[in-house]
């Protein structure tokens, strides 16, 4: 069979530990036999980040700007223990943080649904994608603990030196105090990423905040979304037959639970942090959660939502076969290939991605799965727990069977 040709390389960001092993296996078993795989390779594995003083992470993000599509393996974010384990010269920053600050994007997380593993919320029939604004608010706050009585004020000094001053609170005793900010620029790019993603996915977009209480801060988010929608997306949404709607965050939570899914939920930074863990847990497993970073310029970086699965890797190093779930990593590849196919007008790439995803889902629905899923399995056939390698082999066999 002739392999599918690519014209533009994918930016390939290799990673660490168990996911690095899965990465190589996925390429060898499921991609290279079918695609004349063109990638520009960046090794974001911790040893190579150390060797290049993390320059490789910056280079890989810049390459993503150049080519438009990247696929990333999970990577270690160093902590004190890793500093020792990998003999690092310093505690390198989170690669995801570095990449995000260069691409300035929004992260969209979507669960992979299979029959036989039902969401905890019974009426969820379709995936819910969470878009988290990953900038500012409480994550860039300034905090204080007044030790006794005193006046807290909010002061803004403009470039000309003019002050605006408001009393926050007259403390009669000790307490706590916090300042937060966001920028129109970041909120606008968040909004554009969400509208663009919704158009691509042809799904409705929801956005929620608390503008009734936060009449300036949250209201600014609501206004920016509305302005950009009216000016740039209203007609496109109408053509695509999708809608945008804003509601209060507490109303959104209730609606999400009652919904059947199939939409994108844009969340402010903190809401997205909390709600993405709730939604992903309710859908089943972190190992079945995909993630894509979309920049306002239309660059895409696909990855799994989970980490490097360290515990399994230590077992692997002892020579044990592991039953680590490769689905989210596999879907990072199919997502990237599909997008590359779209941008380069190579329909065969998108068709292959669809076929590969369908084959992997069919394997699980047939009762063959990694250990993490067997605990959630409610299918008719008893679950057969296999190693990662055997799972990929089963997907390959299924793929070969598909016309
Ligand atoms: P993790 O790698 O997501 O794994 C946590 C646990 O979740 C695992 O021990 C395993 O549970 C289960 N799990 C996660 N993915 C799985 C999969 N594909 N198949 C089967 N089980 C899976 O999180 P972590 O242990 O907290 O972090 C490990 C490393 O990953 C850290 O160095 C962290 O910095 C990094 N990390 C990277 C990213 C990223 O690159 N995007 C994200 C998060 C964390 P059992 O052990 O019970 O089987
Ligand atoms: Mg969190």
CSV table of N, CA, C and O in Angstrom, one decimal, residues 22 30 34 42 60-61 64 73 97 106 123 137 206 208 221 239 252 258 274-275 277 345-346 348 389:
chain,number,residue,atom,x,y,z
A,22,UNK,N,5.6,5.2,24.9
A,22,UNK,CA,4.4,5.1,24.1
A,22,UNK,C,4.5,5.8,22.8
A,22,UNK,O,4.1,5.4,21.8
A,30,UNK,N,1.7,2.4,14.4
A,30,UNK,CA,0.5,2.9,13.8
A,30,UNK,C,0.6,4.1,12.9
A,30,UNK,O,-0.3,4.4,12.1
A,34,UNK,N,2.0,3.7,7.5
A,34,UNK,CA,0.9,4.2,6.7
A,34,UNK,C,1.2,5.6,6.1
A,34,UNK,O,0.6,6.0,5.1
A,42,UNK,N,11.9,17.8,17.9
A,42,UNK,CA,12.5,18.5,19.1
A,42,UNK,C,12.4,17.6,20.3
A,42,UNK,O,11.3,17.2,20.6
A,60,UNK,N,11.2,24.9,19.9
A,60,UNK,CA,10.0,24.1,19.4
A,60,UNK,C,8.8,25.0,19.3
A,60,UNK,O,7.9,24.8,18.4
A,61,UNK,N,8.6,25.9,20.3
A,61,UNK,CA,7.5,26.8,20.2
A,61,UNK,C,7.6,27.7,19.0
A,61,UNK,O,6.6,28.0,18.3
A,64,UNK,N,6.6,26.0,16.0
A,64,UNK,CA,5.1,25.8,15.9
A,64,UNK,C,4.5,27.1,15.3
A,64,UNK,O,3.6,27.0,14.5
A,73,UNK,N,4.5,15.3,23.4
A,73,UNK,CA,4.5,14.2,24.4
A,73,UNK,C,4.5,14.9,25.8
A,73,UNK,O,5.0,16.0,25.9
A,97,UNK,N,4.2,25.8,30.1
A,97,UNK,CA,4.1,27.2,30.4
A,97,UNK,C,4.9,28.0,29.4
A,97,UNK,O,4.5,29.1,29.0
A,106,UNK,N,-5.0,29.4,24.2
A,106,UNK,CA,-6.0,28.8,25.1
A,106,UNK,C,-6.0,27.3,24.9
A,106,UNK,O,-5.8,26.8,23.9
A,123,UNK,N,-26.9,11.8,31.5
A,123,UNK,CA,-27.4,12.3,30.3
A,123,UNK,C,-26.3,12.9,29.4
A,123,UNK,O,-26.6,13.3,28.3
A,137,UNK,N,-5.7,36.7,36.7
A,137,UNK,CA,-6.7,36.5,37.8
A,137,UNK,C,-5.9,36.1,39.0
A,137,UNK,O,-4.8,36.5,39.3
A,206,UNK,N,-20.3,28.3,24.9
A,206,UNK,CA,-20.8,28.9,26.1
A,206,UNK,C,-19.7,29.6,26.8
A,206,UNK,O,-18.6,29.1,26.9
A,208,UNK,N,-19.1,31.8,30.7
A,208,UNK,CA,-19.8,32.1,31.9
A,208,UNK,C,-18.8,32.8,32.8
A,208,UNK,O,-17.6,32.5,32.9
A,221,UNK,N,-15.0,40.9,30.9
A,221,UNK,CA,-14.8,39.7,30.1
A,221,UNK,C,-16.1,39.5,29.2
A,221,UNK,O,-16.0,39.2,28.1
A,239,UNK,N,-23.8,31.1,9.7
A,239,UNK,CA,-23.5,30.2,8.5
A,239,UNK,C,-23.3,28.8,9.0
A,239,UNK,O,-23.7,27.8,8.3
A,252,UNK,N,-24.5,28.3,34.5
A,252,UNK,CA,-23.8,27.4,33.6
A,252,UNK,C,-23.5,26.0,34.2
A,252,UNK,O,-23.8,25.0,33.5
A,258,UNK,N,-27.2,19.3,33.3
A,258,UNK,CA,-28.5,18.8,32.7
A,258,UNK,C,-28.3,18.6,31.2
A,258,UNK,O,-29.2,18.0,30.6
A,274,UNK,N,-10.8,24.4,38.0
A,274,UNK,CA,-11.6,23.5,38.8
A,274,UNK,C,-12.6,22.7,38.0
A,274,UNK,O,-12.7,21.4,38.1
A,275,UNK,N,-13.2,23.3,37.0
A,275,UNK,CA,-14.2,22.6,36.2
A,275,UNK,C,-13.6,21.6,35.3
A,275,UNK,O,-14.2,20.5,35.0
A,277,UNK,N,-11.1,19.6,35.9
A,277,UNK,CA,-10.9,18.4,36.7
A,277,UNK,C,-12.2,17.7,37.0
A,277,UNK,O,-12.3,16.5,37.0
A,345,UNK,N,-4.5,20.8,2.7
A,345,UNK,CA,-5.4,20.3,1.7
A,345,UNK,C,-5.0,18.8,1.3
A,345,UNK,O,-4.9,18.5,0.1
A,346,UNK,N,-4.7,18.0,2.3
A,346,UNK,CA,-4.4,16.6,2.0
A,346,UNK,C,-5.5,15.8,2.7
A,346,UNK,O,-5.4,15.3,3.9
A,348,UNK,N,-6.5,12.8,2.6
A,348,UNK,CA,-6.1,11.5,3.0
A,348,UNK,C,-5.6,11.5,4.5
A,348,UNK,O,-5.8,10.5,5.2
A,389,UNK,N,1.6,-2.4,24.8
A,389,UNK,CA,2.1,-2.9,23.5
A,389,UNK,C,1.0,-3.7,22.8
A,389,UNK,O,0.8,-3.6,21.6
